[in-house]
Short mmCIF file of C-alpha atoms and ligand atoms in Angstrom, two decimals:
data_model
loop_
_atom_site.label_atom_id
_atom_site.label_comp_id
_atom_site.label_asym_id
_atom_site.label_seq_id
_atom_site.Cartn_x
_atom_site.Cartn_y
_atom_site.Cartn_z
CA GLY A 1 14.75 -41.44 -30.48
CA LEU A 2 14.77 -37.81 -29.49
CA GLY A 3 11.07 -37.20 -29.01
CA LEU A 4 8.91 -37.82 -25.95
CA SER A 5 6.88 -41.02 -25.89
CA PHE A 6 4.09 -39.55 -23.75
CA LYS A 7 1.80 -36.64 -24.51
CA LYS A 8 1.12 -34.00 -21.85
CA GLU A 9 -2.63 -34.02 -22.45
CA GLU A 10 -2.87 -37.82 -22.44
CA ASN A 11 -0.44 -39.18 -19.80
CA PHE A 12 0.49 -36.21 -17.66
CA GLY A 13 2.36 -38.21 -15.01
CA GLU A 14 4.48 -40.16 -17.49
CA TRP A 15 5.00 -37.05 -19.62
CA TYR A 16 6.33 -35.18 -16.58
CA SER A 17 8.71 -37.94 -15.48
CA GLU A 18 10.06 -38.22 -19.02
CA VAL A 19 10.42 -34.50 -19.71
CA VAL A 20 12.48 -33.78 -16.58
CA VAL A 21 14.86 -36.59 -17.59
CA ASN A 22 15.04 -35.86 -21.34
CA GLY A 23 15.44 -32.15 -20.54
CA GLU A 24 18.52 -33.20 -18.49
CA MET A 25 17.19 -31.69 -15.25
CA ILE A 26 16.84 -34.92 -13.28
CA GLU A 27 18.60 -38.27 -13.12
CA TYR A 28 16.77 -41.00 -11.21
CA TYR A 29 18.72 -42.34 -8.22
CA ASP A 30 18.89 -45.85 -6.83
CA ILE A 31 17.14 -44.83 -3.61
CA SER A 32 13.41 -44.30 -4.12
CA GLY A 33 12.22 -40.73 -3.67
CA CYS A 34 15.71 -39.32 -4.16
CA TYR A 35 16.75 -37.54 -7.36
CA ILE A 36 19.93 -36.11 -8.83
CA LEU A 37 19.58 -32.40 -9.65
CA ARG A 38 21.66 -31.91 -12.81
CA PRO A 39 23.10 -28.51 -13.78
CA TRP A 40 20.08 -27.70 -15.98
CA ALA A 41 17.90 -27.74 -12.84
CA MET A 42 20.48 -26.44 -10.37
CA SER A 43 21.06 -23.30 -12.47
CA ILE A 44 17.35 -22.45 -12.17
CA TRP A 45 17.52 -22.89 -8.38
CA GLU A 46 20.60 -20.64 -8.28
CA ILE A 47 19.04 -17.85 -10.35
CA MET A 48 16.04 -17.72 -7.97
CA GLN A 49 18.36 -17.91 -4.97
CA VAL A 50 20.40 -14.90 -6.16
CA PHE A 51 17.19 -12.84 -6.33
CA PHE A 52 15.65 -14.03 -3.05
CA ASP A 53 18.91 -13.85 -1.09
CA ALA A 54 19.52 -10.26 -2.20
CA GLU A 55 15.96 -9.29 -1.25
CA ILE A 56 16.08 -10.76 2.28
CA LYS A 57 19.48 -9.11 2.82
CA LYS A 58 17.76 -5.78 2.10
CA MET A 59 15.38 -6.73 4.95
CA LYS A 60 18.37 -7.22 7.29
CA ILE A 61 17.75 -10.96 7.45
CA LYS A 62 21.00 -12.86 7.96
CA ASN A 63 21.97 -16.28 6.66
CA CYS A 64 23.22 -18.92 9.06
CA TYR A 65 23.61 -22.68 9.10
CA PHE A 66 22.31 -25.02 11.82
CA PRO A 67 23.18 -28.73 12.09
CA LEU A 68 21.41 -31.33 10.02
CA PHE A 69 20.91 -33.51 13.12
CA VAL A 70 18.24 -33.13 15.77
CA SER A 71 18.32 -34.85 19.15
CA SER A 72 15.18 -36.90 19.69
CA SER A 73 14.46 -35.23 23.03
CA VAL A 74 14.13 -31.80 21.48
CA LEU A 75 12.30 -33.08 18.40
CA GLU A 76 9.63 -34.68 20.57
CA LYS A 77 9.51 -31.67 22.86
CA GLU A 78 6.81 -30.22 20.70
CA LYS A 79 4.75 -33.38 20.91
CA ASP A 80 5.00 -33.39 24.72
CA HIS A 81 4.31 -29.69 24.82
CA ILE A 82 1.22 -30.00 22.67
CA GLU A 83 0.03 -33.15 24.46
CA GLY A 84 0.65 -31.46 27.76
CA PHE A 85 -1.04 -28.21 26.95
CA ALA A 86 -3.74 -29.33 24.60
CA PRO A 87 -4.67 -32.97 25.09
CA GLU A 88 -8.38 -32.19 25.29
CA ILE A 89 -8.69 -30.30 22.02
CA GLY A 90 -6.13 -32.50 20.36
CA VAL A 91 -4.98 -29.68 18.15
CA VAL A 92 -1.62 -30.60 16.84
CA TRP A 93 0.61 -29.43 14.08
CA PHE A 94 -1.27 -31.10 11.34
CA GLY A 95 -4.91 -30.81 12.13
CA THR A 96 -7.08 -32.15 14.91
CA ILE A 97 -7.50 -35.62 16.33
CA PRO A 98 -11.03 -37.00 16.36
CA HIS A 99 -12.01 -37.33 20.00
CA HIS A 100 -13.36 -40.84 19.79
CA LYS A 101 -9.98 -42.42 19.03
CA SER A 102 -8.46 -44.64 21.67
CA ALA A 103 -5.39 -43.37 23.50
CA GLU A 104 -3.00 -45.54 21.50
CA LYS A 105 -4.56 -44.65 18.19
CA LYS A 106 -4.58 -41.04 19.33
CA LYS A 107 -0.85 -41.24 20.03
CA ARG A 108 -0.19 -42.76 16.61
CA SER A 109 -2.39 -40.19 15.04
CA LEU A 110 -0.48 -37.45 16.85
CA LEU A 111 2.85 -38.82 15.74
CA TYR A 112 1.51 -39.07 12.22
CA GLN A 113 0.05 -35.60 12.30
CA LEU A 114 3.26 -34.22 13.72
CA GLY A 115 4.89 -35.69 10.68
CA LEU A 116 7.04 -37.69 13.07
CA PHE A 117 6.40 -40.73 10.88
CA GLN A 118 8.35 -38.92 8.20
CA VAL A 119 11.44 -38.45 10.32
CA ALA A 120 14.60 -40.25 9.20
CA TRP A 121 16.85 -41.43 12.02
CA VAL A 122 20.59 -42.14 12.37
CA THR A 123 20.80 -45.20 14.59
CA LYS A 124 24.30 -46.56 13.99
CA SER A 125 27.84 -45.35 13.45
CA GLY A 126 29.81 -48.01 11.66
CA LYS A 127 28.99 -51.32 13.29
CA SER A 128 27.89 -50.03 16.63
CA ASP A 129 24.47 -48.76 17.59
CA LEU A 130 24.11 -45.21 18.80
CA GLU A 131 23.07 -44.94 22.44
CA ILE A 132 20.34 -42.51 21.45
CA PRO A 133 19.10 -42.26 17.84
CA ILE A 134 19.57 -38.90 16.16
CA ALA A 135 16.98 -37.46 13.76
CA ILE A 136 17.69 -35.77 10.45
CA ARG A 137 15.94 -32.39 10.21
CA PRO A 138 12.54 -32.43 8.48
CA THR A 139 12.38 -28.70 9.27
CA SER A 140 14.44 -26.70 11.73
CA GLU A 141 12.16 -25.19 14.41
CA THR A 142 13.32 -27.63 17.08
CA VAL A 143 16.95 -27.23 15.99
CA MET A 144 16.99 -23.46 16.11
CA TYR A 145 14.56 -22.33 18.79
CA PRO A 146 16.45 -23.55 21.86
CA TYR A 147 19.22 -21.17 20.74
CA PHE A 148 16.76 -18.38 20.01
CA SER A 149 15.81 -18.76 23.67
CA LYS A 150 19.46 -18.51 24.72
CA TRP A 151 20.27 -15.54 22.48
CA ILE A 152 17.13 -13.51 23.19
CA ARG A 153 17.25 -11.94 26.65
CA GLY A 154 16.30 -8.32 26.32
CA HIS A 155 14.38 -6.27 23.77
CA ARG A 156 17.69 -5.12 22.28
CA ASP A 157 18.22 -8.71 21.11
CA LEU A 158 15.12 -8.32 18.93
CA PRO A 159 14.34 -8.55 16.14
CA LEU A 160 16.33 -11.71 15.46
CA LYS A 161 15.99 -12.55 11.78
CA LEU A 162 17.72 -15.64 10.37
CA ASN A 163 17.48 -17.69 7.21
CA GLN A 164 19.22 -20.83 6.04
CA TRP A 165 19.64 -22.38 2.62
CA CYS A 166 19.72 -26.12 3.19
CA ASN A 167 18.25 -29.54 2.51
CA VAL A 168 15.61 -31.27 4.60
CA VAL A 169 14.56 -34.91 4.74
CA ARG A 170 11.01 -36.23 5.06
CA TRP A 171 10.71 -39.95 4.56
CA GLU A 172 7.50 -39.78 2.53
CA PHE A 173 5.73 -42.92 1.42
CA SER A 174 3.17 -41.58 -1.07
CA ASN A 175 4.11 -41.49 -4.71
CA PRO A 176 7.45 -39.73 -5.08
CA THR A 177 7.68 -37.15 -7.89
CA PRO A 178 10.78 -35.22 -8.97
CA PHE A 179 10.80 -31.69 -7.50
CA ILE A 180 7.21 -32.04 -6.22
CA ARG A 181 7.52 -34.77 -3.61
CA SER A 182 10.96 -36.14 -2.76
CA ARG A 183 12.48 -37.53 0.42
CA GLU A 184 15.20 -34.90 0.37
CA PHE A 185 14.80 -31.44 -1.11
CA LEU A 186 16.48 -28.03 -1.09
CA TRP A 187 14.73 -25.01 0.37
CA GLN A 188 15.32 -21.85 2.28
CA GLU A 189 13.74 -21.61 5.71
CA GLY A 190 13.40 -18.24 7.36
CA HIS A 191 12.94 -18.02 11.14
CA THR A 192 12.37 -14.60 12.69
CA ALA A 193 11.51 -13.26 16.14
CA PHE A 194 10.02 -9.85 17.01
CA ALA A 195 8.97 -7.93 20.11
CA THR A 196 5.52 -7.14 18.69
CA LYS A 197 2.85 -8.93 16.67
CA GLN A 198 2.59 -5.98 14.34
CA GLU A 199 6.21 -6.41 13.19
CA ALA A 200 5.61 -10.14 12.63
CA ASP A 201 2.38 -9.56 10.68
CA GLU A 202 4.16 -7.06 8.45
CA GLU A 203 7.06 -9.39 7.63
CA VAL A 204 4.74 -12.33 6.83
CA LEU A 205 3.29 -10.30 3.97
CA GLN A 206 6.63 -8.87 2.80
CA ILE A 207 7.97 -12.42 2.38
CA LEU A 208 4.76 -13.58 0.70
CA GLU A 209 5.22 -10.79 -1.85
CA LEU A 210 8.75 -12.09 -2.57
CA TYR A 211 7.23 -15.53 -3.21
CA ARG A 212 4.72 -13.95 -5.59
CA ARG A 213 7.63 -12.34 -7.45
CA ILE A 214 9.50 -15.67 -7.63
CA TYR A 215 6.48 -17.24 -9.30
CA GLU A 216 5.11 -14.41 -11.43
CA GLU A 217 8.27 -12.49 -12.40
CA PHE A 218 10.75 -15.38 -12.70
CA LEU A 219 8.79 -18.59 -13.34
CA ALA A 220 6.00 -16.82 -15.31
CA ILE A 221 3.38 -18.61 -13.19
CA PRO A 222 0.27 -16.80 -11.89
CA ILE A 223 -0.47 -17.43 -8.21
CA ILE A 224 -3.17 -16.52 -5.72
CA LYS A 225 -2.13 -15.06 -2.37
CA GLY A 226 -4.30 -15.98 0.55
CA LYS A 227 -4.77 -17.23 4.06
CA LYS A 228 -5.01 -20.97 4.84
CA SER A 229 -8.05 -22.32 6.62
CA GLU A 230 -7.80 -23.35 10.27
CA MET A 231 -7.63 -26.98 9.19
CA GLU A 232 -5.02 -26.57 6.48
CA LYS A 233 -2.75 -24.12 8.28
CA PHE A 234 0.53 -25.07 9.99
CA ALA A 235 -1.04 -26.33 13.23
CA GLY A 236 1.90 -25.18 15.34
CA GLY A 237 1.37 -21.57 14.26
CA LEU A 238 -1.15 -18.76 14.57
CA TYR A 239 -1.98 -18.35 10.88
CA THR A 240 -0.56 -19.43 7.54
CA THR A 241 -0.44 -17.44 4.32
CA SER A 242 0.47 -19.04 1.00
CA VAL A 243 0.85 -18.52 -2.72
CA GLU A 244 -1.26 -21.08 -4.57
CA ALA A 245 -0.49 -22.21 -8.11
CA PHE A 246 -2.73 -24.30 -10.33
CA ILE A 247 -1.96 -27.14 -12.74
CA PRO A 248 -4.65 -27.11 -15.45
CA ASN A 249 -3.77 -30.62 -16.63
CA THR A 250 -4.55 -32.18 -13.26
CA GLY A 251 -7.13 -29.65 -12.16
CA ARG A 252 -5.29 -29.40 -8.87
CA GLY A 253 -3.92 -26.53 -6.87
CA VAL A 254 -0.40 -26.81 -5.61
CA GLN A 255 0.99 -24.87 -2.67
CA GLY A 256 3.82 -22.79 -4.01
CA ALA A 257 5.34 -21.40 -0.83
CA THR A 258 4.21 -20.55 2.72
CA SER A 259 4.74 -17.72 5.15
CA HIS A 260 3.52 -18.47 8.68
CA CYS A 261 2.95 -16.25 11.66
CA LEU A 262 3.69 -18.53 14.60
CA GLY A 263 2.25 -16.13 17.16
CA GLN A 264 3.81 -16.81 20.55
CA ASN A 265 3.22 -20.59 20.43
CA PHE A 266 6.83 -21.57 19.89
CA ALA A 267 8.02 -18.83 22.24
CA LYS A 268 5.95 -20.49 24.95
CA MET A 269 7.25 -23.93 24.01
CA PHE A 270 10.90 -22.92 23.90
CA GLU A 271 10.79 -20.05 26.43
CA ILE A 272 11.81 -17.40 23.94
CA ASN A 273 11.11 -14.38 26.13
CA PHE A 274 12.60 -10.95 26.68
CA GLU A 275 12.46 -7.99 29.02
CA ASN A 276 10.78 -5.04 27.33
CA GLU A 277 11.67 -1.38 27.92
CA LYS A 278 9.56 -1.33 31.06
CA GLY A 279 11.34 -4.36 32.47
CA GLU A 280 8.31 -6.61 31.91
CA LYS A 281 8.78 -10.18 30.63
CA GLY A 282 7.29 -10.70 27.18
CA LEU A 283 7.09 -13.64 24.79
CA ALA A 284 8.59 -13.16 21.34
CA TRP A 285 6.34 -13.09 18.24
CA GLN A 286 7.73 -15.36 15.49
CA ASN A 287 7.43 -16.11 11.80
CA SER A 288 8.73 -18.93 9.61
CA TRP A 289 8.65 -19.09 5.83
CA ALA A 290 9.93 -21.34 3.04
CA TYR A 291 10.04 -22.07 -0.66
CA SER A 292 11.71 -25.13 -2.13
CA THR A 293 12.84 -26.87 -5.30
CA ARG A 294 9.15 -27.74 -5.75
CA THR A 295 8.99 -24.39 -7.61
CA ILE A 296 10.94 -25.96 -10.48
CA GLY A 297 8.49 -28.84 -10.79
CA VAL A 298 5.53 -26.47 -10.93
CA MET A 299 7.29 -24.49 -13.69
CA VAL A 300 7.84 -27.67 -15.74
CA MET A 301 4.20 -28.69 -15.34
CA VAL A 302 2.73 -25.33 -16.26
CA HIS A 303 4.93 -24.46 -19.27
CA GLY A 304 6.19 -27.76 -20.69
CA ASP A 305 4.75 -29.16 -23.93
CA ASP A 306 5.07 -32.26 -26.14
CA LYS A 307 8.43 -31.11 -27.48
CA GLY A 308 9.82 -30.91 -23.93
CA LEU A 309 10.66 -28.20 -21.41
CA VAL A 310 9.77 -24.57 -22.05
CA LEU A 311 11.89 -22.32 -19.82
CA PRO A 312 11.04 -18.69 -19.02
CA PRO A 313 14.05 -16.57 -20.13
CA LYS A 314 14.50 -15.10 -16.63
CA VAL A 315 15.43 -18.50 -15.19
CA SER A 316 17.10 -20.18 -18.18
CA SER A 317 20.85 -20.65 -17.88
CA VAL A 318 21.01 -20.55 -21.68
CA GLN A 319 18.62 -17.92 -23.07
CA VAL A 320 19.84 -18.11 -26.68
CA ILE A 321 21.38 -21.11 -28.40
CA VAL A 322 23.19 -20.35 -31.68
CA VAL A 323 23.24 -23.23 -34.19
CA PRO A 324 25.51 -23.10 -37.28
CA VAL A 325 23.79 -24.43 -40.43
CA PRO A 326 26.65 -25.15 -42.83
CA PHE A 327 25.65 -26.05 -46.38
CA LYS A 328 28.02 -28.41 -48.15
CA ASP A 329 31.31 -26.47 -48.31
CA ALA A 330 29.77 -23.02 -48.73
CA ASN A 331 31.89 -20.78 -46.50
CA THR A 332 31.64 -23.05 -43.43
CA GLN A 333 34.35 -21.10 -41.62
CA GLY A 334 32.47 -17.89 -42.25
CA ILE A 335 29.36 -19.39 -40.67
CA PHE A 336 31.28 -20.55 -37.58
CA ASP A 337 32.88 -17.12 -37.24
CA ALA A 338 29.46 -15.48 -37.47
CA CYS A 339 28.15 -17.80 -34.74
CA ALA A 340 31.08 -16.93 -32.46
CA ALA A 341 30.61 -13.21 -33.12
CA THR A 342 26.88 -13.50 -32.39
CA VAL A 343 27.51 -15.28 -29.07
CA ASP A 344 30.14 -12.69 -28.06
CA THR A 345 27.90 -9.75 -28.95
CA LEU A 346 24.95 -11.18 -27.00
CA CYS A 347 27.07 -12.15 -23.97
CA GLU A 348 28.64 -8.70 -23.84
CA ALA A 349 25.09 -7.33 -23.61
CA GLY A 350 24.37 -9.57 -20.61
CA ILE A 351 22.36 -12.16 -22.52
CA ARG A 352 23.17 -15.80 -21.65
CA ALA A 353 24.06 -17.12 -25.13
CA GLU A 354 25.92 -20.24 -26.25
CA ALA A 355 26.66 -21.94 -29.59
CA ASP A 356 26.43 -25.64 -30.40
CA TYR A 357 29.43 -26.40 -32.64
CA ARG A 358 29.30 -30.19 -32.23
CA ASP A 359 30.15 -31.67 -35.63
CA ASN A 360 28.71 -35.09 -34.80
CA TYR A 361 25.12 -33.83 -34.74
CA SER A 362 23.03 -32.37 -37.57
CA PRO A 363 21.33 -28.96 -37.23
CA GLY A 364 17.96 -30.75 -37.16
CA TRP A 365 19.07 -32.94 -34.27
CA LYS A 366 20.29 -29.84 -32.44
CA TYR A 367 16.95 -28.05 -32.97
CA SER A 368 15.09 -30.94 -31.28
CA HIS A 369 17.68 -31.26 -28.55
CA TRP A 370 17.56 -27.61 -27.46
CA GLU A 371 13.77 -27.57 -27.81
CA MET A 372 13.65 -30.53 -25.43
CA LYS A 373 15.78 -28.54 -22.98
CA GLY A 374 13.41 -25.60 -23.34
CA VAL A 375 15.89 -22.92 -24.41
CA PRO A 376 13.69 -19.85 -25.02
CA LEU A 377 15.31 -18.64 -28.27
CA ARG A 378 17.29 -20.40 -31.02
CA ILE A 379 19.39 -18.52 -33.58
CA GLU A 380 20.23 -20.30 -36.83
CA ILE A 381 23.02 -19.02 -39.11
CA GLY A 382 23.29 -20.52 -42.62
CA PRO A 383 24.90 -19.31 -45.89
CA LYS A 384 21.88 -17.17 -46.83
CA ASP A 385 21.78 -15.49 -43.40
CA LEU A 386 25.50 -14.83 -43.72
CA ALA A 387 25.11 -13.30 -47.15
CA ASN A 388 22.29 -11.04 -45.94
CA ASN A 389 24.09 -10.08 -42.72
CA GLN A 390 21.15 -11.44 -40.70
CA VAL A 391 20.24 -14.37 -38.43
CA ARG A 392 17.09 -16.52 -38.22
CA ALA A 393 15.56 -16.44 -34.69
CA VAL A 394 13.05 -19.10 -33.57
CA ARG A 395 10.99 -18.77 -30.33
CA ARG A 396 10.51 -21.90 -28.21
CA ASP A 397 7.18 -20.83 -26.73
CA ASN A 398 5.27 -20.29 -29.98
CA ALA A 399 7.74 -21.52 -32.67
CA ALA A 400 7.55 -18.11 -34.40
CA LYS A 401 10.45 -17.53 -36.83
CA VAL A 402 11.85 -14.08 -37.59
CA ASP A 403 14.91 -12.81 -39.50
CA ILE A 404 16.99 -10.28 -37.57
CA SER A 405 19.55 -7.94 -39.09
CA CYS A 406 22.91 -8.17 -37.35
CA ASP A 407 22.86 -4.37 -37.08
CA ASN A 408 20.37 -4.28 -34.17
CA LEU A 409 20.79 -7.85 -32.97
CA VAL A 410 21.10 -7.14 -29.23
CA GLU A 411 18.09 -4.85 -29.01
CA LYS A 412 15.92 -7.22 -31.06
CA VAL A 413 16.96 -10.28 -29.05
CA LYS A 414 16.35 -8.48 -25.75
CA ASP A 415 12.89 -7.45 -26.92
CA MET A 416 12.13 -11.02 -27.99
CA LEU A 417 13.25 -12.47 -24.66
CA ASP A 418 11.15 -9.91 -22.76
CA ASP A 419 8.20 -10.71 -24.99
CA ILE A 420 8.65 -14.45 -24.44
CA GLN A 421 8.70 -13.95 -20.65
CA LYS A 422 5.56 -11.83 -20.75
CA SER A 423 3.60 -13.99 -23.17
CA MET A 424 4.43 -17.14 -21.20
CA PHE A 425 2.96 -15.50 -18.09
CA ASP A 426 -0.07 -14.19 -19.98
CA ALA A 427 -0.75 -17.60 -21.54
CA ALA A 428 -0.48 -19.36 -18.17
CA LYS A 429 -2.72 -16.75 -16.52
CA GLN A 430 -5.35 -17.00 -19.23
CA LYS A 431 -5.37 -20.79 -18.90
CA ARG A 432 -5.54 -20.60 -15.11
CA ASP A 433 -8.34 -18.02 -15.15
CA ALA A 434 -10.33 -20.21 -17.54
CA CYS A 435 -10.22 -22.91 -14.88
CA ILE A 436 -11.68 -20.71 -12.14
CA GLN A 437 -15.37 -21.26 -11.45
CA VAL A 438 -17.40 -19.08 -9.07
CA VAL A 439 -20.18 -21.11 -7.49
CA LYS A 440 -23.06 -20.29 -5.17
CA THR A 441 -24.69 -23.67 -4.56
CA TRP A 442 -23.48 -27.12 -3.58
CA ASP A 443 -24.63 -28.59 -6.88
CA GLU A 444 -22.66 -26.00 -8.81
CA PHE A 445 -19.70 -26.85 -6.56
CA LYS A 446 -19.84 -30.56 -7.35
CA GLU A 447 -20.30 -29.90 -11.07
CA ALA A 448 -17.27 -27.59 -11.18
CA LEU A 449 -15.20 -30.11 -9.25
CA SER A 450 -16.04 -32.85 -11.74
CA GLN A 451 -14.81 -30.51 -14.47
CA ARG A 452 -11.44 -30.21 -12.70
CA LYS A 453 -12.06 -26.57 -11.99
CA MET A 454 -10.57 -24.37 -9.32
CA ILE A 455 -13.59 -23.18 -7.38
CA LEU A 456 -14.29 -19.85 -5.74
CA ALA A 457 -17.06 -20.51 -3.23
CA PRO A 458 -18.61 -18.51 -0.40
CA TRP A 459 -17.11 -19.94 2.75
CA CYS A 460 -17.85 -19.94 6.47
CA ASP A 461 -14.36 -21.17 7.45
CA GLU A 462 -15.71 -23.64 9.99
CA GLU A 463 -13.53 -26.69 10.43
CA GLU A 464 -16.44 -29.10 10.69
CA VAL A 465 -17.81 -27.86 7.39
CA GLU A 466 -14.43 -28.17 5.75
CA LYS A 467 -14.15 -31.79 6.85
CA ASP A 468 -17.67 -32.43 5.66
CA VAL A 469 -16.90 -31.01 2.21
CA LYS A 470 -13.82 -33.24 2.06
CA ASP A 471 -15.86 -36.33 3.03
CA ARG A 472 -18.72 -35.54 0.69
CA THR A 473 -16.43 -35.03 -2.30
CA ARG A 474 -14.24 -38.09 -1.66
CA GLY A 475 -14.86 -40.14 -4.72
CA GLU A 476 -13.28 -41.33 -7.86
CA MET A 477 -12.16 -37.84 -8.89
CA GLY A 478 -10.66 -37.22 -5.48
CA ALA A 479 -11.75 -35.06 -2.57
CA ALA A 480 -11.90 -31.30 -2.58
CA LYS A 481 -9.62 -29.48 -0.19
CA SER A 482 -9.51 -25.82 0.63
CA LEU A 483 -6.46 -23.94 -0.56
CA CYS A 484 -6.78 -20.44 0.70
CA SER A 485 -9.03 -17.52 1.33
CA PRO A 486 -7.69 -15.02 -1.22
CA PHE A 487 -6.62 -11.59 -0.05
CA ASP A 488 -8.21 -10.21 -3.23
CA GLN A 489 -11.87 -10.94 -2.56
CA PRO A 490 -14.16 -10.67 -5.59
CA GLU A 491 -17.66 -9.30 -5.10
CA LEU A 492 -19.51 -11.78 -2.92
CA PRO A 493 -22.44 -13.38 -4.76
CA GLU A 494 -25.71 -12.73 -2.94
CA VAL A 495 -25.91 -15.56 -0.42
CA ARG A 496 -28.21 -16.16 2.52
CA ASN A 497 -27.15 -15.63 6.12
CA ALA A 498 -23.71 -15.58 7.73
CA VAL A 499 -20.68 -13.54 6.97
CA TYR A 500 -18.80 -15.35 4.25
CA HIS A 501 -15.24 -15.26 3.10
CA MET A 502 -14.51 -16.28 -0.42
CA LEU A 503 -12.38 -19.36 -0.52
CA CYS A 504 -10.41 -20.94 -3.29
CA PHE A 505 -11.12 -24.61 -3.61
CA TRP A 506 -8.87 -26.80 -5.63
CA LYS A 507 -9.39 -30.49 -6.14
CA ALA A 508 -7.00 -32.64 -4.20
CA GLY A 509 -7.76 -35.48 -6.58
CA LYS A 510 -6.20 -38.75 -5.52
CA LYS A 511 -7.49 -40.15 -8.80
CA VAL A 512 -5.25 -37.95 -10.90
CA ASP A 513 -2.12 -39.95 -11.65
CA LEU A 514 0.49 -37.47 -10.66
CA LEU A 515 0.21 -35.47 -7.49
O1 86X B 1 6.59 -24.51 6.44
C1 86X B 1 7.43 -24.01 7.19
C2 86X B 1 8.33 -22.89 6.80
C3 86X B 1 9.74 -23.19 7.14
C4 86X B 1 9.92 -23.77 8.53
N1 86X B 1 8.95 -24.82 8.86
C5 86X B 1 7.57 -24.43 8.62
C6 86X B 1 6.55 -25.51 9.02
C7 86X B 1 6.97 -26.92 8.61
C8 86X B 1 5.77 -27.86 8.83
N2 86X B 1 6.26 -29.25 8.95
C9 86X B 1 6.33 -30.03 7.83
N3 86X B 1 6.78 -31.28 7.87
C10 86X B 1 7.18 -31.85 9.06
C11 86X B 1 7.67 -33.18 9.11
C12 86X B 1 8.10 -33.70 10.31
F1 86X B 1 8.59 -34.98 10.35
C13 86X B 1 8.05 -32.95 11.48
CL1 86X B 1 8.61 -33.66 12.97
C14 86X B 1 7.57 -31.64 11.47
C15 86X B 1 7.13 -31.10 10.25
C16 86X B 1 6.64 -29.73 10.17
O2 86X B 1 6.58 -29.02 11.13
MG1 MG B 2 15.00 -15.47 26.86
#
C-alpha cells in the first residue's frame, strides 16, 4: 500500500530507511553502503550547491578538480610525518594513542586513527595486478598539497583558495545509513592557503556562517556553531569549528559540517612555504572545510513524519503540486485548463509548480503520493473551485486547508511558502531547545543523558576528563561525547574553581538503532 509501515516515534531507524525510499530519494544498491541518489534527492543537493557555489565565488574561491586516485606513498606520508615528528605524544589525526600499547598495536591503532583502514584500493587492472596499489581519495589533502607546495613560491602566490565538488570513498564497516553514513558520498571540500593566521582565522568563520545558512535558511534546521574539543577535532589541524544539529528522536547530536584551521601543520608536512615581502621564508597558514550529502539525511530526520517526507520549500524541486479533481463529467476539460493556467501563472512568478494529470490514479492516491514525497503545498481544483474562481490549498507541514481566490493566487502562494519555511524552522528550533538541558553537577548530567537530552555543561576542556566522561557514561544508552564549545556562551552557572567553557554534550548512543 501507499502508507509507511513504520512510525517515526516507534521505529526511527526503519522509518528513516523506508521514508527515503518511498519518498523516491534513494534506491538501495547491490553493494552494501552504496546508494542511488534519485532526482528527488539530487535536486536538493543541486539547490544547495547553487547557493554555496555562488557564495564562495564572491569570496574569490575557485573551483578545480583533482584526481580521484592517490598514490600510496603520498597517502602514507602523513602517517610517516606524524610518526616521525610525534611518536612520543602519539597525537595523530584522530585522537591520541594510549601510551601503554605495544608497538604493533600502536601501529594498527595509528592506521585506524588515520582512517587508513577506511581507504579503498585499486589493486588490479583487468587480469593483471598493479605494481603498486592506488588508493581512492577518502579526502584530498594528500592529493592537493604536493601541488600547493609547487605552486606557492612567493607571497604573491597567496592566498591560494580552491574548492572541489566531488565524491569521496571511505570503506566504513559500521551500520551504513543513506545520506548519513555511506561508503561513497558527495561533498565539497575547500582547501585554502594564506600568508597569515589572521586571514585563515577569518575565513574559517566566514565558511562556518555559510554552513549555518545552508542549515537554517535552506533546510530549516537550527544548528549550534562552536569549537570542537581537542579530542574531537581534526587531529591533523590546529582547531576545528563545526555546526551541530540535533535529532530529537535519537537524542543525538550530528555534525552538520566542519571548518578547520590547519595552522601550519600541513605546510610543514608538505613544505608549503613562501618568501614574504622581506625575503624571509614563511610557512603557509591553511584551512579546509566541507559539507556533504549528509545534510539531506539530517533534513529528512528532523522534518519527516508518518506520512513521509516534509520538504522545506527553499529546497523542494516541486514547491506546489496541482491536482485536478474532476467530478463525473462536470466540465472536466475546464478543470484541466484551470490546472494548466494555475501552473503557468505560478511558474511565471518563479514558483516551482507542477500538475499531476495522470488519469490512472485517483485524486486521493495523488494526495498520499505527493505527501509521501513531502511537497510543501498542494493545490486541488474541482468543479466547485472552478465555479468560484478559486483553488483549495493544503499545507504539507500542518495539513491546514485554505481557499484562495485566483485573483491574488501568486501573492497568496508565495506568502504560504514563506510561512511554511519559517514555521518549519520555528517548530524544529522549539523542539531542539526543549531537548537542551543545562546541568551543574555530574548527577544532573547523567540524569539528562538518560532522558536523551542535549546537555550544556560547564567544561574544563581537558582531554583526560573528556575520555573519563566517555568511559563513565558508556552503558546501555550509549556514551556521551562532546560536540562543541558554543561560540554563544550562556551565563555560566556558579561553579567552583577553574575557568570553565560551556560545552554542548550530545549523546553518542550506540544503543539507539540508527546512527
Ligand atoms: O573534514 C575535512 C574538510 C574537508 C577536507 N578534509 C578535512 C578532514 C578530513 C578528515 N578525515 C576523514 N576521514 C579520513 C579517512 C581516511 F581514510 C583518511 Cl586516510 C583520512 C581521513 C581524514 O583526514
Ligand atoms: Mg614553496
